[in-house]
Amino acid sequence: MVGKVKPRLPRGMRDILPQKMILRQYVIGVITQVFEQFGYEPLSTPAVELFDTLTGKYGPDADRMMYDVSRKGGKEKLALRYDLSVPLSRVMAMYPDLHKPFKRYQISPVWRGERPGKGRYREFHQCDVDVVGTDSMLADAEMLNIIYEVMTRLGFQEFLMKINDRKMLTGIGQFAGVPEELLGGLYRSIDKLERIGLDGVKDELRANAIPDEVIGKLLELLQVTGDDRDILAELRGRLAAYPIALEGIAELEEVLGYLENLGIPRERYEVDFSMVRGLGYYTGPIYETVVQEPRIGSIGGGGRYDELIGMFSDRSYPATGTSFGIERIIDVMEELNMFPPEVGTTISQVLVTVFDEAQVGASLQLTNELRRAGLNTDLYFENDPLGDQIRYALKKGVQFVVIVGPDEIAAGEVTVRNLSLKEQRTVEREVMADTIKDWEGCRER
Amino acid sequence: MVGKVKPRLPRGMRDILPQKMILRQYVIGVITQVFEQFGYEPLSTPAVELFDTLTGKYGPDADRMMYDVSRKGGKEKLALRYDLSVPLSRVMAMYPDLHKPFKRYQISPVWRGERPGKGRYREFHQCDVDVVGTDSMLADAEMLNIIYEVMTRLGFQEFLMKINDRKMLTGIGQFAGVPEELLGGLYRSIDKLERIGLDGVKDELRANAIPDEVIGKLLELLQVTGDDRDILAELRGRLAAYPIALEGIAELEEVLGYLENLGIPRERYEVDFSMVRGLGYYTGPIYETVVQEPRIGSIGGGGRYDELIGMFSDRSYPATGTSFGIERIIDVMEELNMFPPEVGTTISQVLVTVFDEAQVGASLQLTNELRRAGLNTDLYFENDPLGDQIRYALKKGVQFVVIVGPDEIAAGEVTVRNLSLKEQRTVEREVMADTIKDWEGCRER
């Protein structure tokens, strides 16, 4: 045993106290339900991976942000996982017998030593859903369908799924004559279109040593407007000489067709050639979900990555997937009061009070009955006045209080007080649980 | 991008593939349900803690087994959490406004660099439930009640909750005249009684330099047998001169009284003075759950720790809690086939097939309808012969297959095949979901 330790958290880390955890569990519950209703299976990978598994997959800054967990005197160089896609790729390579297409979801924390800030933590959850082993555009459309279902069930109404295709971006680069080594800068500039406008992009491209002539051709393309289908048809003509672009156009047209079949409202998605996403391992359709009202920006995205698994295996598998960042979703839902009323501030629905020491046995039995009836039931432990016990329930947000004193015991009854309606009923003990469940406004859990 | 990486896991780490994850989620679901029905709230703490928070709390070997996650050039010394009790104690000290008693549960991984072995991993889940801020024995009895509910709902029939009290152990030490510095060795020897027998314990105590006279007095005590209540009454006489022992006896008697009130079967618990548990921070009642049939030993335990939080705070809070080790529970339940049939090998209940490219739209619409009816529905992505699609469902363990070809579409019907019963029905599309749900043997999820 050592001296007193000042209780502190590491930089960028946080505790999630019960009231916030209840909101979090609600959001994770909705997402899990959608993932499972779409037939995706749960998978778990360890928090600790070999450093060699992770390094070189995420781009230049990532290695610096990884948590090194190598053990003293250990032979292995270890790191905390940085996302869930690379571990999935390792899994696919390690267990070649997993039958394909392999549909899995994983909802787990990842760790990144970024500079902490408002709403930005060094440990945060990713909710990933992926399918490995199919190159069908049905799978890509399914990802957008999943995003639509999750957002709608969480109560978001004004959101937009922006869709692009990595092959289109490559084709556009070829068309504009951008040398291979400048493509990265080109994409990063295009990605800023919405924020800095056409002139801003033009300036950036110049600063990136992209010739004026190329810039002209490029901006002409980016300014083609109209209905998604019309734009794609127009580009099919202009980019006819670039097979990779035509492939991208065909992929996007196929995905759009499926979204129409699925009845996803037209205003919830659009093709946006300026949406790039950190390109890394993407090879086909990519997408990003932006919440427009309120203007909170991207809350997740994903895309097709047909080459990543090949980094671990002699065989490559086509794959596509999407990821939800729940931290921002939860913050926004809380700010906008979007949680259904039954979510509440406590998981407890009933508090059983203790009248006095002689009546403890009766109270204990009632708690058991209520719990077995499926009601979340808190028992008051101390021998305090009834007023204190009720104040405890009020403070915690528990809706019902059960009181059982000598009179009630003698009569085979209990008194149930509904704190939100400020009503009270004395009922036969047998109907106690049903009385509570049927009471107007009883929150289901 | 780097060269090909051999896909490997760090030593002692593992992936949990979908079929095992489904079992795991079932067990965690039952435990979570019991915790919440008892009114305990969810709490989350970060995986990464300051090393100073953890060190010195667990005993001499623990520091060596912790994962150091200090960042290169970072000022903080960091470690992966080693259990969930010390983080809870830090939380209680950091947020003094949390209202008491504070009831929380946490189901999270912890990391220990132990030598890996069969069923022993370096990352494993703990399921902890604790209440802070009450010294009432009702809370201790509630922990035993929670254990009883969890074990019973998981389907365990032959298990035993062994109960002891840290104050009793101190009192027995005083009675036997064991010098303070030898108490640790004394407890460790006593803990082995069941395994090595009375003579074994005697030899061990001698080897620990405990005088023969002390050994005699001690073994006389340990041999008192009979009903729990009788034993406690007998010891109350023999240990009358040791107030700490009398306190322990009173605590145990109070707990036993509550267990009787709760109607927990008498054969499911017993007082056992030789049950010690890694003493560390315990101060009052302690307990351990042993599964007797089959003989798999301890699957969890806990106890009262009134001083631990005081290591982080000027104020101390009485606290008690228990922890389930789910890794062994899951292994045993799998070996003994204890999972209910509806748990299955896949979360998918239905596969919607794709007849041909022209019919994709119809299949997409059916998947949406089934999912919105609450059925977990997998869509087949490839343009393969129907036989291949059905084989995929069989291999995965999906029970129902939906087939929709041009004839069905024209008639507004679908064909549903029940693969487990080998039956097939063609029904109107409107009743498709209900037909599946109402079909004999349809597994609920």
Coordinates of N, CA, C and O in Angstrom, one line a residue, chain B residues 119-202:
Chain B
G119 N -7.6 -21.4 -21.7 CA -8.6 -20.5 -21.1 C -8.1 -19.3 -20.3 O -8.9 -18.6 -19.6
R120 N -6.8 -19.0 -20.4 CA -6.3 -17.9 -19.7 C -5.7 -16.9 -20.7 O -4.7 -17.3 -21.4
Y121 N -6.2 -15.7 -20.8 CA -5.7 -14.8 -21.8 C -5.2 -13.5 -21.1 O -5.5 -13.3 -20.0
R122 N -4.5 -12.7 -21.9 CA -3.9 -11.5 -21.4 C -4.9 -10.3 -21.5 O -4.7 -9.3 -20.9
E123 N -6.0 -10.5 -22.3 CA -7.1 -9.6 -22.3 C -8.3 -10.4 -21.9 O -8.6 -11.4 -22.6
F124 N -9.0 -10.1 -20.9 CA -10.3 -10.8 -20.6 C -11.3 -9.8 -20.0 O -10.9 -8.8 -19.5
H125 N -12.5 -10.2 -20.0 CA -13.6 -9.4 -19.5 C -13.9 -9.6 -18.0 O -13.9 -10.8 -17.6
Q126 N -14.1 -8.5 -17.3 CA -14.6 -8.6 -16.0 C -16.0 -8.0 -16.0 O -16.3 -7.0 -16.7
C127 N -16.9 -8.6 -15.2 CA -18.3 -8.1 -15.1 C -18.5 -7.8 -13.6 O -18.6 -8.6 -12.8
D128 N -18.4 -6.5 -13.3 CA -18.3 -6.0 -11.9 C -19.6 -5.3 -11.6 O -20.1 -4.5 -12.4
V129 N -20.1 -5.5 -10.4 CA -21.2 -4.8 -9.8 C -20.9 -4.4 -8.4 O -20.4 -5.2 -7.6
D130 N -21.0 -3.1 -8.1 CA -20.6 -2.6 -6.8 C -21.5 -1.6 -6.3 O -22.2 -0.9 -7.1
V131 N -21.6 -1.4 -5.0 CA -22.3 -0.3 -4.4 C -21.4 0.4 -3.4 O -20.7 -0.2 -2.6
V132 N -21.3 1.7 -3.5 CA -20.4 2.6 -2.7 C -21.2 3.5 -1.9 O -22.1 4.2 -2.4
G133 N -20.8 3.6 -0.6 CA -21.5 4.6 0.3 C -22.5 4.0 1.2 O -23.3 4.7 1.8
T134 N -22.4 2.7 1.4 CA -23.3 2.1 2.5 C -22.5 1.0 3.2 O -21.8 0.2 2.6
D135 N -22.7 1.0 4.5 CA -22.1 -0.2 5.3 C -23.2 -1.2 5.7 O -22.9 -2.1 6.4
S136 N -24.4 -1.0 5.1 CA -25.5 -2.0 5.4 C -25.1 -3.4 4.9 O -24.7 -3.5 3.8
M137 N -25.4 -4.4 5.7 CA -25.2 -5.8 5.3 C -26.3 -6.2 4.2 O -26.1 -7.2 3.6
L138 N -27.3 -5.3 4.1 CA -28.3 -5.5 3.0 C -27.6 -5.5 1.7 O -27.9 -6.2 0.7
A139 N -26.6 -4.6 1.6 CA -25.8 -4.5 0.3 C -25.0 -5.8 0.1 O -24.9 -6.3 -1.1
D140 N -24.4 -6.3 1.1 CA -23.6 -7.5 1.0 C -24.5 -8.7 0.6 O -24.2 -9.5 -0.3
A141 N -25.7 -8.8 1.2 CA -26.6 -9.8 0.9 C -27.1 -9.7 -0.5 O -27.3 -10.7 -1.3
E142 N -27.2 -8.4 -1.0 CA -27.7 -8.2 -2.4 C -26.7 -8.7 -3.4 O -27.1 -9.2 -4.4
M143 N -25.4 -8.6 -3.0 CA -24.4 -9.1 -4.0 C -24.6 -10.7 -4.1 O -24.5 -11.2 -5.2
L144 N -24.8 -11.3 -3.0 CA -25.0 -12.8 -3.1 C -26.3 -13.1 -3.8 O -26.4 -14.1 -4.6
N145 N -27.3 -12.3 -3.7 CA -28.6 -12.4 -4.4 C -28.4 -12.2 -5.9 O -28.9 -13.0 -6.7
I146 N -27.5 -11.3 -6.3 CA -27.2 -11.1 -7.7 C -26.5 -12.3 -8.2 O -26.8 -12.8 -9.3
I147 N -25.5 -12.8 -7.5 CA -24.8 -14.0 -8.0 C -25.8 -15.2 -8.2 O -25.8 -15.9 -9.2
Y148 N -26.7 -15.3 -7.2 CA -27.7 -16.4 -7.3 C -28.5 -16.2 -8.5 O -28.7 -17.2 -9.3
E149 N -29.0 -15.0 -8.8 CA -29.9 -14.8 -10.0 C -29.1 -15.0 -11.3 O -29.6 -15.7 -12.2
V150 N -27.9 -14.5 -11.4 CA -27.1 -14.7 -12.6 C -26.9 -16.2 -12.9 O -27.1 -16.7 -14.0
M151 N -26.4 -16.9 -11.8 CA -26.1 -18.3 -12.0 C -27.3 -19.1 -12.4 O -27.3 -20.0 -13.3
T152 N -28.4 -18.8 -11.7 CA -29.6 -19.5 -12.0 C -30.2 -19.3 -13.4 O -30.5 -20.2 -14.1
R153 N -30.1 -18.0 -13.8 CA -30.7 -17.6 -15.1 C -29.8 -18.2 -16.2 O -30.2 -18.4 -17.3
L154 N -28.5 -18.4 -15.9 CA -27.6 -19.0 -16.9 C -27.8 -20.5 -17.0 O -27.2 -21.1 -17.9
G155 N -28.5 -21.0 -16.0 CA -28.8 -22.5 -16.1 C -27.9 -23.3 -15.2 O -28.0 -24.5 -15.3
F156 N -27.1 -22.7 -14.3 CA -26.3 -23.5 -13.4 C -27.2 -24.0 -12.3 O -28.0 -23.2 -11.7
Q157 N -27.1 -25.2 -11.9 CA -27.9 -25.8 -10.9 C -27.1 -26.1 -9.6 O -27.5 -25.9 -8.5
E158 N -25.9 -26.7 -9.9 CA -25.0 -27.1 -8.8 C -23.9 -26.1 -8.6 O -22.8 -26.3 -9.1
F159 N -24.2 -25.1 -7.8 CA -23.1 -24.1 -7.5 C -23.2 -23.8 -6.0 O -24.3 -24.0 -5.4
L160 N -22.2 -23.3 -5.4 CA -22.1 -23.0 -4.0 C -21.5 -21.6 -3.8 O -20.4 -21.4 -4.3
M161 N -22.1 -20.7 -3.1 CA -21.5 -19.5 -2.7 C -20.9 -19.6 -1.3 O -21.6 -19.8 -0.3
K162 N -19.6 -19.6 -1.3 CA -18.9 -19.7 0.0 C -18.8 -18.3 0.6 O -18.4 -17.3 -0.1
I163 N -19.1 -18.2 1.9 CA -19.1 -16.9 2.5 C -18.1 -16.9 3.7 O -18.1 -17.8 4.5
N164 N -17.4 -15.8 3.8 CA -16.5 -15.7 5.0 C -16.5 -14.2 5.3 O -17.2 -13.4 4.7
D165 N -15.7 -13.8 6.3 CA -15.6 -12.4 6.7 C -14.2 -12.1 7.1 O -13.6 -12.8 7.9
R166 N -13.7 -11.0 6.5 CA -12.3 -10.6 6.7 C -12.1 -10.4 8.2 O -11.0 -10.6 8.7
K167 N -13.1 -9.9 8.9 CA -13.0 -9.6 10.4 C -12.8 -10.9 11.1 O -12.1 -11.0 12.1
M168 N -13.5 -11.9 10.7 CA -13.4 -13.2 11.3 C -11.9 -13.7 11.2 O -11.3 -14.3 12.1
L169 N -11.4 -13.6 10.0 CA -10.0 -14.1 9.7 C -9.0 -13.3 10.6 O -8.1 -13.9 11.2
T170 N -9.2 -12.0 10.8 CA -8.3 -11.2 11.7 C -8.5 -11.8 13.1 O -7.5 -12.0 13.8
G171 N -9.8 -12.0 13.5 CA -10.0 -12.5 14.8 C -9.4 -13.9 15.1 O -8.8 -14.1 16.1
I172 N -9.5 -14.7 14.1 CA -9.0 -16.1 14.2 C -7.4 -16.0 14.4 O -6.8 -16.7 15.2
G173 N -6.9 -15.1 13.6 CA -5.4 -14.8 13.7 C -5.0 -14.4 15.2 O -4.1 -14.9 15.8
Q174 N -5.8 -13.5 15.7 CA -5.5 -13.0 17.0 C -5.7 -14.1 18.1 O -4.9 -14.3 19.0
F175 N -6.8 -14.9 17.9 CA -7.0 -16.0 18.8 C -5.9 -17.0 18.8 O -5.4 -17.5 19.8
A176 N -5.4 -17.3 17.6 CA -4.3 -18.3 17.5 C -3.0 -17.7 17.9 O -2.0 -18.5 18.1
G177 N -2.9 -16.4 18.0 CA -1.7 -15.8 18.5 C -0.7 -15.7 17.3 O 0.6 -15.7 17.6
V178 N -1.1 -15.6 16.1 CA -0.2 -15.5 15.0 C 0.3 -14.1 14.9 O -0.5 -13.2 14.9
P179 N 1.6 -13.9 14.9 CA 2.1 -12.6 14.8 C 1.7 -11.9 13.5 O 1.6 -12.6 12.4
E180 N 1.5 -10.6 13.5 CA 1.0 -9.8 12.4 C 1.7 -10.2 11.1 O 1.0 -10.4 10.1
E181 N 3.0 -10.3 11.2 CA 3.8 -10.4 9.9 C 3.6 -11.8 9.3 O 3.9 -12.1 8.1
L182 N 3.1 -12.8 10.1 CA 2.9 -14.1 9.5 C 1.4 -14.4 9.1 O 1.1 -15.4 8.5
L183 N 0.6 -13.3 9.3 CA -0.9 -13.5 8.9 C -1.1 -13.9 7.5 O -1.9 -14.8 7.1
G184 N -0.3 -13.3 6.6 CA -0.4 -13.5 5.2 C -0.2 -15.0 4.9 O -1.1 -15.7 4.2
G185 N 0.9 -15.6 5.4 CA 1.2 -17.0 5.2 C 0.1 -17.9 5.8 O -0.3 -18.9 5.2
L186 N -0.4 -17.5 6.9 CA -1.5 -18.2 7.6 C -2.7 -18.3 6.7 O -3.2 -19.4 6.4
Y187 N -3.1 -17.2 6.1 CA -4.3 -17.1 5.3 C -4.1 -18.0 4.0 O -5.0 -18.7 3.6
R188 N -2.9 -17.9 3.5 CA -2.7 -18.6 2.2 C -2.7 -20.1 2.5 O -3.2 -20.9 1.7
S189 N -2.2 -20.5 3.7 CA -2.3 -21.9 4.0 C -3.7 -22.4 4.3 O -4.2 -23.4 3.8
I190 N -4.5 -21.6 5.0 CA -5.9 -21.9 5.3 C -6.7 -22.1 4.0 O -7.5 -23.0 3.8
D191 N -6.4 -21.2 3.0 CA -7.1 -21.2 1.8 C -6.9 -22.6 1.0 O -7.7 -22.9 0.2
K192 N -5.9 -23.3 1.4 CA -5.6 -24.6 0.7 C -6.3 -25.8 1.3 O -6.1 -26.9 0.8
L193 N -7.0 -25.5 2.4 CA -7.6 -26.6 3.2 C -8.3 -27.7 2.3 O -8.0 -28.8 2.4
E194 N -9.1 -27.2 1.4 CA -9.9 -28.1 0.6 C -9.0 -29.0 -0.3 O -9.2 -30.2 -0.5
R195 N -8.0 -28.4 -0.8 CA -7.1 -29.1 -1.7 C -6.1 -30.0 -1.0 O -5.9 -31.1 -1.5
I196 N -5.5 -29.5 0.1 CA -4.4 -30.3 0.7 C -4.8 -31.0 2.0 O -4.0 -31.7 2.6
G197 N -6.0 -30.7 2.5 CA -6.4 -31.4 3.7 C -5.8 -30.8 5.0 O -4.9 -30.0 4.9
L198 N -6.3 -31.3 6.1 CA -5.9 -30.8 7.4 C -4.4 -31.0 7.7 O -3.7 -30.1 8.1
D199 N -3.9 -32.2 7.4 CA -2.5 -32.5 7.6 C -1.6 -31.6 6.7 O -0.6 -31.1 7.1
G200 N -2.1 -31.4 5.5 CA -1.3 -30.6 4.5 C -1.2 -29.2 5.1 O -0.1 -28.6 5.1
V201 N -2.3 -28.7 5.6 CA -2.3 -27.3 6.1 C -1.3 -27.2 7.3 O -0.5 -26.3 7.5
K202 N -1.4 -28.3 8.2 CA -0.5 -28.4 9.3 C 1.0 -28.3 8.9 O 1.7 -27.5 9.4

